[in-house]
Coordinates of C-alpha atoms and ligand atoms in Angstrom, one line a residue:
X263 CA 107.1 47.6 129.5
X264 CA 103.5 48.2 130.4
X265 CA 104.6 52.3 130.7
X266 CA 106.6 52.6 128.0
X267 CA 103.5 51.7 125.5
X268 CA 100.9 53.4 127.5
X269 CA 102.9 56.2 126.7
X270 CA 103.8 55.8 123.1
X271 CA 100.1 55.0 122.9
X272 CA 99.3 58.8 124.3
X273 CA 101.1 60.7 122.5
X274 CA 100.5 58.1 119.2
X275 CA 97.9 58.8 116.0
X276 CA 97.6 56.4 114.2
X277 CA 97.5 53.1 116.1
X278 CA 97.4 49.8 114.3
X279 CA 96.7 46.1 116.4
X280 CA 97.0 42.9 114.8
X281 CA 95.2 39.9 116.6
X282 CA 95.2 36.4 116.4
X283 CA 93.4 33.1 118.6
X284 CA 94.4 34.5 121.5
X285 CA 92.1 37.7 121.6
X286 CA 89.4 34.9 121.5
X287 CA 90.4 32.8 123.9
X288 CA 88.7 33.9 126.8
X289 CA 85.5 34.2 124.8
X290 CA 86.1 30.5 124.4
X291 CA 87.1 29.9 121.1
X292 CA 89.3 27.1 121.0
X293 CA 93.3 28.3 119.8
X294 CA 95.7 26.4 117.4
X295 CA 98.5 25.9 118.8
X296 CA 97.8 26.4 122.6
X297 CA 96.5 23.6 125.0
X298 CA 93.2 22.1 123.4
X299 CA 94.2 23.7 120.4
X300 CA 92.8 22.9 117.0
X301 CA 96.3 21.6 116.1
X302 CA 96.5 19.2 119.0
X303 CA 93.8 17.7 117.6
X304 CA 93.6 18.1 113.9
X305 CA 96.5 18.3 111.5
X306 CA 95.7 21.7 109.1
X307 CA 97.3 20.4 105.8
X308 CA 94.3 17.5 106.6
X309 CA 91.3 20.1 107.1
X310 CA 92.5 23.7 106.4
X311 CA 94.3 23.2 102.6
X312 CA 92.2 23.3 99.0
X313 CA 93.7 19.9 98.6
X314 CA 91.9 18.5 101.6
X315 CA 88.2 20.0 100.2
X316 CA 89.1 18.7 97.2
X317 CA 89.8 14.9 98.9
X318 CA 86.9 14.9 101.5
X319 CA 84.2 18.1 101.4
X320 CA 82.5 16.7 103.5
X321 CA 85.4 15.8 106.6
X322 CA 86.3 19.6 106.0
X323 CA 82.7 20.9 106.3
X324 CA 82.3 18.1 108.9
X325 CA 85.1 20.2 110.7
X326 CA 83.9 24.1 109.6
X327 CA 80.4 23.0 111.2
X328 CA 82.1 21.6 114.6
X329 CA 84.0 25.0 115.0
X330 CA 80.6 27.1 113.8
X331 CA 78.8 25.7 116.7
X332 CA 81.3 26.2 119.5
X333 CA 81.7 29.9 118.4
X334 CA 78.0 30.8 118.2
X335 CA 77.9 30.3 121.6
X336 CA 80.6 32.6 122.4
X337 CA 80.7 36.0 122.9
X338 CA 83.1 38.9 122.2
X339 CA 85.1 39.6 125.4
X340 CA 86.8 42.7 127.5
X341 CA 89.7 42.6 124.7
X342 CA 87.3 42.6 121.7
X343 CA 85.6 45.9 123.4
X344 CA 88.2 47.8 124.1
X345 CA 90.0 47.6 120.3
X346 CA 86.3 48.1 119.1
X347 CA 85.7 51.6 121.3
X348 CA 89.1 52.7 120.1
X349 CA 88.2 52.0 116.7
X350 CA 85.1 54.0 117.1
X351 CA 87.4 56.7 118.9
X352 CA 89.8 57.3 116.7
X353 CA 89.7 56.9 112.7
X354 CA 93.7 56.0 112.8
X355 CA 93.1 53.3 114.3
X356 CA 92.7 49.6 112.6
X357 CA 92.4 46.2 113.6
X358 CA 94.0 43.4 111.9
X359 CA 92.7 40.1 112.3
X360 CA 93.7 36.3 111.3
X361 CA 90.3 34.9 113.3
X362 CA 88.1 33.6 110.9
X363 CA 84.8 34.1 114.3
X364 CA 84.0 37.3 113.3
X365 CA 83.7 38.4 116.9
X366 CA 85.6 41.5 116.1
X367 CA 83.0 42.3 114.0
X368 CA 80.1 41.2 116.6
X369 CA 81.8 43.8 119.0
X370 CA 81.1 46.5 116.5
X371 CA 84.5 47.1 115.3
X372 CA 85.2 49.5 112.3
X373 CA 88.4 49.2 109.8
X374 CA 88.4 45.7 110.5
X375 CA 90.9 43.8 108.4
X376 CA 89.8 39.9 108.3
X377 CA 93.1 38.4 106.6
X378 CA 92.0 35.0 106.8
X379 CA 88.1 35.5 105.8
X380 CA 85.2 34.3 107.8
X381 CA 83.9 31.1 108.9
X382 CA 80.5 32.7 108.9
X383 CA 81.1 33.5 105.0
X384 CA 80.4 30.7 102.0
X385 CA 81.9 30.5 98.4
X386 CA 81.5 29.0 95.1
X387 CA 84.3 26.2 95.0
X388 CA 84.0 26.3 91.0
X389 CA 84.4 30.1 91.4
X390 CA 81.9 30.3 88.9
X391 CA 81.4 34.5 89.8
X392 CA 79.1 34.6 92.4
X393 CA 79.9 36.6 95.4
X394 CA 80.9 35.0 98.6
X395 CA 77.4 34.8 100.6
X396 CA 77.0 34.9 104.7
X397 CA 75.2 32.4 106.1
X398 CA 75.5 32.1 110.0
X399 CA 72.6 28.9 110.6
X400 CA 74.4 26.1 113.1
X401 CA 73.8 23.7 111.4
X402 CA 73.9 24.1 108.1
X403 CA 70.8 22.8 105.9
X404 CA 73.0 20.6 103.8
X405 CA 76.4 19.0 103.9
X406 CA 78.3 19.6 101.9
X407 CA 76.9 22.8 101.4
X408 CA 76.0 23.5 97.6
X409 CA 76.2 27.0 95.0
X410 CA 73.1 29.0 95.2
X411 CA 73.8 30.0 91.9
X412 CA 75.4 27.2 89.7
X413 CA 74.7 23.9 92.0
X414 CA 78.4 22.7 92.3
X415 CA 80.0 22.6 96.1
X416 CA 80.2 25.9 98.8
X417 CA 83.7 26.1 100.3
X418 CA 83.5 28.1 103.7
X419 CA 84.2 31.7 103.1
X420 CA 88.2 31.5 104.7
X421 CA 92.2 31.4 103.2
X422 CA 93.2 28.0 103.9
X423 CA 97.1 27.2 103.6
X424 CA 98.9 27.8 100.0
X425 CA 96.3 30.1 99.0
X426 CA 96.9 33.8 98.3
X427 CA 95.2 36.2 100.7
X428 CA 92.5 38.9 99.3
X429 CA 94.9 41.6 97.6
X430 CA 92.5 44.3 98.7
X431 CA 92.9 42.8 102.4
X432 CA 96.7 42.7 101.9
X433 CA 96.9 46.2 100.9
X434 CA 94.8 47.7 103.8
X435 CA 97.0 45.5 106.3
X436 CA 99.9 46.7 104.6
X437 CA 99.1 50.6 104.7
X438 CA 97.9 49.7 108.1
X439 CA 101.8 49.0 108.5
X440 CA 102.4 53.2 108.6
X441 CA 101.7 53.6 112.1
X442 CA 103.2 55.3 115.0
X443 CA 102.5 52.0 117.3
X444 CA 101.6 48.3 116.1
X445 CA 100.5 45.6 118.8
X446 CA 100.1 42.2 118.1
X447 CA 97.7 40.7 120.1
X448 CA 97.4 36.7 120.9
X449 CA 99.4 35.8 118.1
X450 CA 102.0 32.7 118.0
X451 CA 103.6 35.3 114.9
X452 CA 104.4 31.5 112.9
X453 CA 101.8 32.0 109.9
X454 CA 102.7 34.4 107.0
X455 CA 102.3 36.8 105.7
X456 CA 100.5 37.7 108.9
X457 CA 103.3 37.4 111.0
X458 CA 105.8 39.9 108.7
X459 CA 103.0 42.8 109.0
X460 CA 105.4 43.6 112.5
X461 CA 108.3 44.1 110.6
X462 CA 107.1 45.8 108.0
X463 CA 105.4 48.4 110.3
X464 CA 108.9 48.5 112.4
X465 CA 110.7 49.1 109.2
X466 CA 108.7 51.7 108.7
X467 CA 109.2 53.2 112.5
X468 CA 106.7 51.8 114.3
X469 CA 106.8 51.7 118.0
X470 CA 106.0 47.7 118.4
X471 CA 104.8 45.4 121.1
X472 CA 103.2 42.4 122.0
X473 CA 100.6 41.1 124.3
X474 CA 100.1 37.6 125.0
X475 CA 100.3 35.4 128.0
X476 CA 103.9 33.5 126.9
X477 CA 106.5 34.3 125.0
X478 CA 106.3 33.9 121.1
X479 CA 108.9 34.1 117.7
X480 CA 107.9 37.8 117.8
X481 CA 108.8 38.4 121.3
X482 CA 112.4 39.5 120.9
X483 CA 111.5 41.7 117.5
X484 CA 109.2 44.2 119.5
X485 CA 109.7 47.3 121.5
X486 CA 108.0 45.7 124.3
X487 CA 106.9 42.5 124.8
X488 CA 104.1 42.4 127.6
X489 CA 103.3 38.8 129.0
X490 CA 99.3 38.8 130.2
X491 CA 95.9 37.9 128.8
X492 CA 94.6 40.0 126.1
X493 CA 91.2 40.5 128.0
X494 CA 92.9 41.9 131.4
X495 CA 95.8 44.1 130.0
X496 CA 93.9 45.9 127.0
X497 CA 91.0 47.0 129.7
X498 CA 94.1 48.2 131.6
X499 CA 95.9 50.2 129.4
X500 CA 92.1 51.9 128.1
X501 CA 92.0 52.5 131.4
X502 CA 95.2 54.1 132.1
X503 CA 94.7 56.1 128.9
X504 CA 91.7 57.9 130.5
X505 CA 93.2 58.7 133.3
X506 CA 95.3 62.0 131.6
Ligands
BV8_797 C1 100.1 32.1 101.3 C2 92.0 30.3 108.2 C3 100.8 32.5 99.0 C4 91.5 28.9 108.0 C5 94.5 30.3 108.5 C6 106.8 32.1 104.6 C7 107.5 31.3 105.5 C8 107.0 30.1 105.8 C9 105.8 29.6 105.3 C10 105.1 30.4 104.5 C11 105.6 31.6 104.1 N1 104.7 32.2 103.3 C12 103.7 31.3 103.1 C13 103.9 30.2 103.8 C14 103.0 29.1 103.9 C15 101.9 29.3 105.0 C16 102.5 29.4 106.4 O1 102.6 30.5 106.9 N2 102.7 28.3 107.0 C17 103.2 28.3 108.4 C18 102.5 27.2 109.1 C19 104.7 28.2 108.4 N3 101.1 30.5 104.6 C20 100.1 30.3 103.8 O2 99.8 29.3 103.2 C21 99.2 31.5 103.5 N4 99.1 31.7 102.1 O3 101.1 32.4 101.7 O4 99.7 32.2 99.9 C22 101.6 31.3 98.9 C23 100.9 30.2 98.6 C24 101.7 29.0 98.5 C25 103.1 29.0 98.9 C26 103.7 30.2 99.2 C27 102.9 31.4 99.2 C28 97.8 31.4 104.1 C29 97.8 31.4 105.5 C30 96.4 31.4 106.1 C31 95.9 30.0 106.5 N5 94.6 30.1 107.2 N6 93.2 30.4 109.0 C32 91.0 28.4 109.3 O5 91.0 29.1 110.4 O6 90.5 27.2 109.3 S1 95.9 30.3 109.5 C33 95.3 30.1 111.1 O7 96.4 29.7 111.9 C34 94.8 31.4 111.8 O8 94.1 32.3 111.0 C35 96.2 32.0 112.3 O9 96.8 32.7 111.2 C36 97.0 30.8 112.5 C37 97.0 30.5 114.0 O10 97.9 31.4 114.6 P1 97.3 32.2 115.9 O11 96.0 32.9 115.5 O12 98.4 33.1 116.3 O13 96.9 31.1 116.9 P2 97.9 30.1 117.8 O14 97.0 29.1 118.5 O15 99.0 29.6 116.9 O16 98.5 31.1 118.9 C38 97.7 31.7 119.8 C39 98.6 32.6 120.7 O17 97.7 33.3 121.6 C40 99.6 31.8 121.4 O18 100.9 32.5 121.3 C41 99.1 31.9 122.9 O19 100.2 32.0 123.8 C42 98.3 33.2 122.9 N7 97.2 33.3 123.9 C43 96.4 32.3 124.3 N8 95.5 32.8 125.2 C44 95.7 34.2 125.2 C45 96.9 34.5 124.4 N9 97.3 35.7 124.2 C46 96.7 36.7 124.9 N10 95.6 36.5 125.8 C47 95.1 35.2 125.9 N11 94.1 35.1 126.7
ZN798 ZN1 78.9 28.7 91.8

């Protein structure tokens, strides 16, 4: 399986990856799903839904500043690097992202899609027209966090469930789509419309594969499906790929 995309990756252009938790993982971000995942703990309709800021801003800040704290003290890892230096590489190649840590970013990656927003990003809850504003101090000064410029509550900067992604973001994933390979990276593939960006790129004849240590609902959709942690396999095949 591990051949098969190291070729389609020489001979490919335009190369698009999609990540999710598990890119992260061995930088020590806590996952969702997997063990001493969020979701073992938490239940997301409770902390990660506009109806739960709504009930209890400060539970869900409570939460956002918990998960702030363990992520400033982790760094990007091997698997962040490599998809940053092929960004940098090559200007056909994008990353797609549903990690809210921003470590993408901190490991200099370029046409970085952040689907799902960041936690390190702050907006108006009244909407009342101020652009969302970064604000990366752990901890925060206030709780809940307040509108610089009308007063009323600051929602973290992220798309929590039954809200609409960023139409500009959706549009870049989607051309993103056209590629000649698309790898999702430490993704369970459950949450949409993250998870349909691999069929749309394979309807559009995309060479598709997966990386992540188990299996997932993607793993029979894809070209080929390579079990292994995102932080050993991608320094492989970068390293593979040098080696003409
Ligand atoms: C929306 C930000 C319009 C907040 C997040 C179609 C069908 C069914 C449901 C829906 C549908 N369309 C819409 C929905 C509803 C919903 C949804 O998808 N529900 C799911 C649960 C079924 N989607 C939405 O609400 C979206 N909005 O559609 O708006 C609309 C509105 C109303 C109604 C209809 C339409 C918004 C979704 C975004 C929500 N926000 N995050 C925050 O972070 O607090 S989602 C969040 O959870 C993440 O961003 C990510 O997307 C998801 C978690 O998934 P993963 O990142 O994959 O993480 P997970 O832990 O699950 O898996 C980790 C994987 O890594 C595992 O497979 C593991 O094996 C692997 N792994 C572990 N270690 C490693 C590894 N792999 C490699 N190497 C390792 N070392
Ligand atoms: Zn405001």
């Amino acid at each position: 399986m591990l051949d098969r995309l190291i070729a389609r990756l020489r001979s490919a252009t335009r190369v698009t990856v999609m990540t999710g938790a598990g890119v992260s993982a061995a930088s020590g971000v806590p996952t969702f799903r997997g063990a001493g995942g969020l979701w073992r703990t938490f239940r997301a309709e409770d902390l990660a839904t506009p109806q739960a800021f709504a009930r209890d801003p400060s539970l869900v800040w409570e939460w956002y500043e918990w998960r702030r704290a363990t992520i400033a003290s982790c760094t990007p890892n091997a698997a962040h690097g490599v998809l940053a230096q092929w960004t940098r590489e090559s200007p056909h190649c994008t990353v797609i992202t549903q990690n809210v840590d921003d470590l993408h970013l901190r490991a200099g990656t370029e046409r970085l899609v952040r689907l799902h927003g960041s936690i390190w990003e702050l907006a108006c809850w009244q909407r009342c027209g101020t652009p969302r504003w970064r604000d990366e101090r752990v901890p925060l000064p206030s709780r809940p966090m307040t509108c610089p410029s009308c007063g009323s509550l600051a929602r973290p900067g992220v798309v929590w469930f039954g809200e609409s992604l960023s139409p500009a973001d959706l549009d870049a994933a989607s051309a993103a789509c056209s590629c000649d390979v698309f790898i999702a990276v430490g993704t369970s593939a459950i949450v949409y419309p993250a998870a349909g960006l691999l069929q749309e790129a394979r309807s559009r004849g995309a060479f598709t594969a997966e990386i992540n240590v188990e299996p997932t609902a993607a793993s029979s959709a894809v070209d080929a499906a390579i079990q292994g942690g995102a932080e050993t396999v991608l320094p492989e095949i970068a390293a593979r790929l040098q080696v003409r």
